[in-house]
Tab-separated table of C-alpha atoms in Angstrom:
chain	number	residue	atom	x	y	z
O	22	PRO	CA	122.488	111.988	139.148
O	23	ARG	CA	124.374	109.910	141.641
O	24	GLY	CA	122.511	106.917	143.077
O	25	SER	CA	119.733	106.915	140.472
O	26	PHE	CA	120.616	103.389	139.289
O	27	ALA	CA	120.331	101.913	142.794
O	28	ALA	CA	117.104	103.834	143.391
O	29	SER	CA	115.526	102.252	140.296
O	30	LEU	CA	116.209	98.685	141.525
O	31	SER	CA	113.762	96.753	143.678
O	32	ASN	CA	114.752	95.734	147.199
O	33	GLU	CA	114.842	92.101	146.070
O	34	THR	CA	117.292	92.899	143.256
O	35	VAL	CA	119.488	94.949	145.573
O	36	GLN	CA	119.515	92.007	148.024
O	37	LYS	CA	120.572	89.631	145.214
O	38	TYR	CA	123.450	91.943	144.263
O	39	ALA	CA	124.456	92.170	147.919
O	40	ASP	CA	124.405	88.367	148.188
O	41	ILE	CA	126.584	88.025	145.077
O	42	ALA	CA	129.055	90.605	146.401
O	43	LEU	CA	129.218	88.772	149.727
O	44	GLN	CA	129.884	85.468	147.955
O	45	ALA	CA	132.697	87.057	145.956
O	46	ALA	CA	134.238	88.472	149.119
O	47	ASN	CA	134.042	85.096	150.843
O	48	TRP	CA	135.612	83.403	147.823
O	49	SER	CA	138.634	85.652	148.155
O	50	ASN	CA	138.944	84.399	151.736
O	51	ASN	CA	138.950	80.764	150.477
O	52	ASN	CA	135.285	80.149	151.247
O	53	ILE	CA	132.036	80.606	149.386
O	54	THR	CA	128.965	81.100	151.514
O	55	ASN	CA	125.467	80.737	150.143
O	56	THR	CA	123.647	83.560	151.900
O	57	ASN	CA	120.198	82.579	150.631
O	58	ASN	CA	118.207	82.099	153.840
O	59	ASN	CA	115.698	79.784	152.124
O	60	ASN	CA	118.352	77.052	151.693
O	61	ASN	CA	120.808	75.531	154.080
O	62	THR	CA	124.064	77.449	154.255
O	63	ASN	CA	126.695	75.757	152.107
O	64	ILE	CA	130.375	76.348	152.617
O	65	ILE	CA	132.671	75.192	149.835
O	66	ASN	CA	136.395	75.168	150.383
O	67	PRO	CA	138.146	75.780	147.014
O	68	GLU	CA	141.278	73.965	148.261
O	69	ILE	CA	139.598	70.640	147.454
O	70	TYR	CA	139.564	71.581	143.770
O	71	LYS	CA	143.287	72.249	143.549
O	72	LYS	CA	145.327	69.467	142.019
O	73	LYS	CA	147.782	67.914	144.398
O	74	LYS	CA	151.299	67.590	143.096
O	75	ILE	CA	152.157	63.926	142.945
O	76	ILE	CA	155.820	62.996	143.030
O	77	SER	CA	156.556	59.780	141.175
O	78	ASN	CA	158.953	57.176	142.472
O	79	TYR	CA	160.627	57.284	139.076
O	80	PRO	CA	162.178	60.210	137.200
O	81	PRO	CA	160.625	61.700	134.079
O	82	LEU	CA	162.021	60.505	130.770
O	83	PHE	CA	165.056	62.679	130.034
O	84	GLU	CA	164.413	62.861	126.276
O	85	ILE	CA	160.986	64.403	126.916
O	86	ASN	CA	161.515	66.340	130.179
O	87	GLY	CA	165.212	67.182	130.076
O	88	GLY	CA	164.487	70.727	131.224
O	89	SER	CA	163.542	69.474	134.676
O	90	TYR	CA	167.067	68.141	135.217
O	91	VAL	CA	170.059	70.135	136.477
O	92	PHE	CA	173.470	69.464	134.953
O	93	GLN	CA	176.154	68.452	137.461
O	94	ALA	CA	179.528	69.417	135.940
O	95	THR	CA	181.557	67.405	138.482
O	96	SER	CA	179.904	64.088	137.591
O	97	GLY	CA	178.828	64.835	134.010
O	98	CYS	CA	175.331	63.673	134.932
O	99	PHE	CA	171.977	65.396	135.059
O	100	TYR	CA	170.274	65.526	138.450
O	101	HIS	CA	166.520	65.483	138.985
O	102	PRO	CA	166.011	67.144	142.406
O	103	TYR	CA	162.364	66.187	142.977
O	104	ASN	CA	162.953	62.461	143.252
O	105	ASP	CA	166.736	62.275	143.687
O	106	TYR	CA	167.750	60.603	140.420
O	107	TYR	CA	170.794	61.110	138.229
O	108	TYR	CA	170.653	60.614	134.463
O	109	MET	CA	173.843	59.474	132.750
O	110	PRO	CA	173.710	60.544	129.095
O	111	LYS	CA	176.437	58.153	127.835
O	112	SER	CA	174.794	54.988	129.176
O	113	LYS	CA	171.227	56.413	129.263
O	114	LEU	CA	170.789	54.990	132.763
O	115	TYR	CA	169.047	56.561	135.725
O	116	TYR	CA	170.693	56.242	139.142
O	117	ASN	CA	168.561	56.397	142.270
O	118	ALA	CA	170.624	58.221	144.900
O	119	LYS	CA	168.361	56.963	147.709
O	120	ASN	CA	168.791	53.229	147.181
O	121	GLY	CA	171.798	53.041	144.816
O	122	ILE	CA	169.964	51.156	142.034
O	123	TYR	CA	170.367	51.837	138.318
O	124	TYR	CA	167.266	51.959	136.106
O	125	LYS	CA	166.659	52.068	132.362
O	126	TYR	CA	163.485	53.058	130.530
O	127	ILE	CA	162.174	50.396	128.179
O	128	ILE	CA	160.210	52.053	125.393
């Protein structure tokens, strides 16, 4: 019969399930609310747990992260769009398009 499971639960258990459902709904709205009235209400913003993307001042090593570069047919160089560097495969130098300085990795 329909509703027999809910009828066999105590009011306290039903309240706990309702609290859990409410927390899940709040989580989907980017907040978790502790609805337990015995404690202080806690609001946790999940955005603080997300990793922030950090852009380095230097390009990634081409030999390891070559897939992040875009080949420029006109110059014959590979361009890294996130930090504006060009990699020149013949000389293995990196050119910073912002300040005009050439760099080389020392490994």
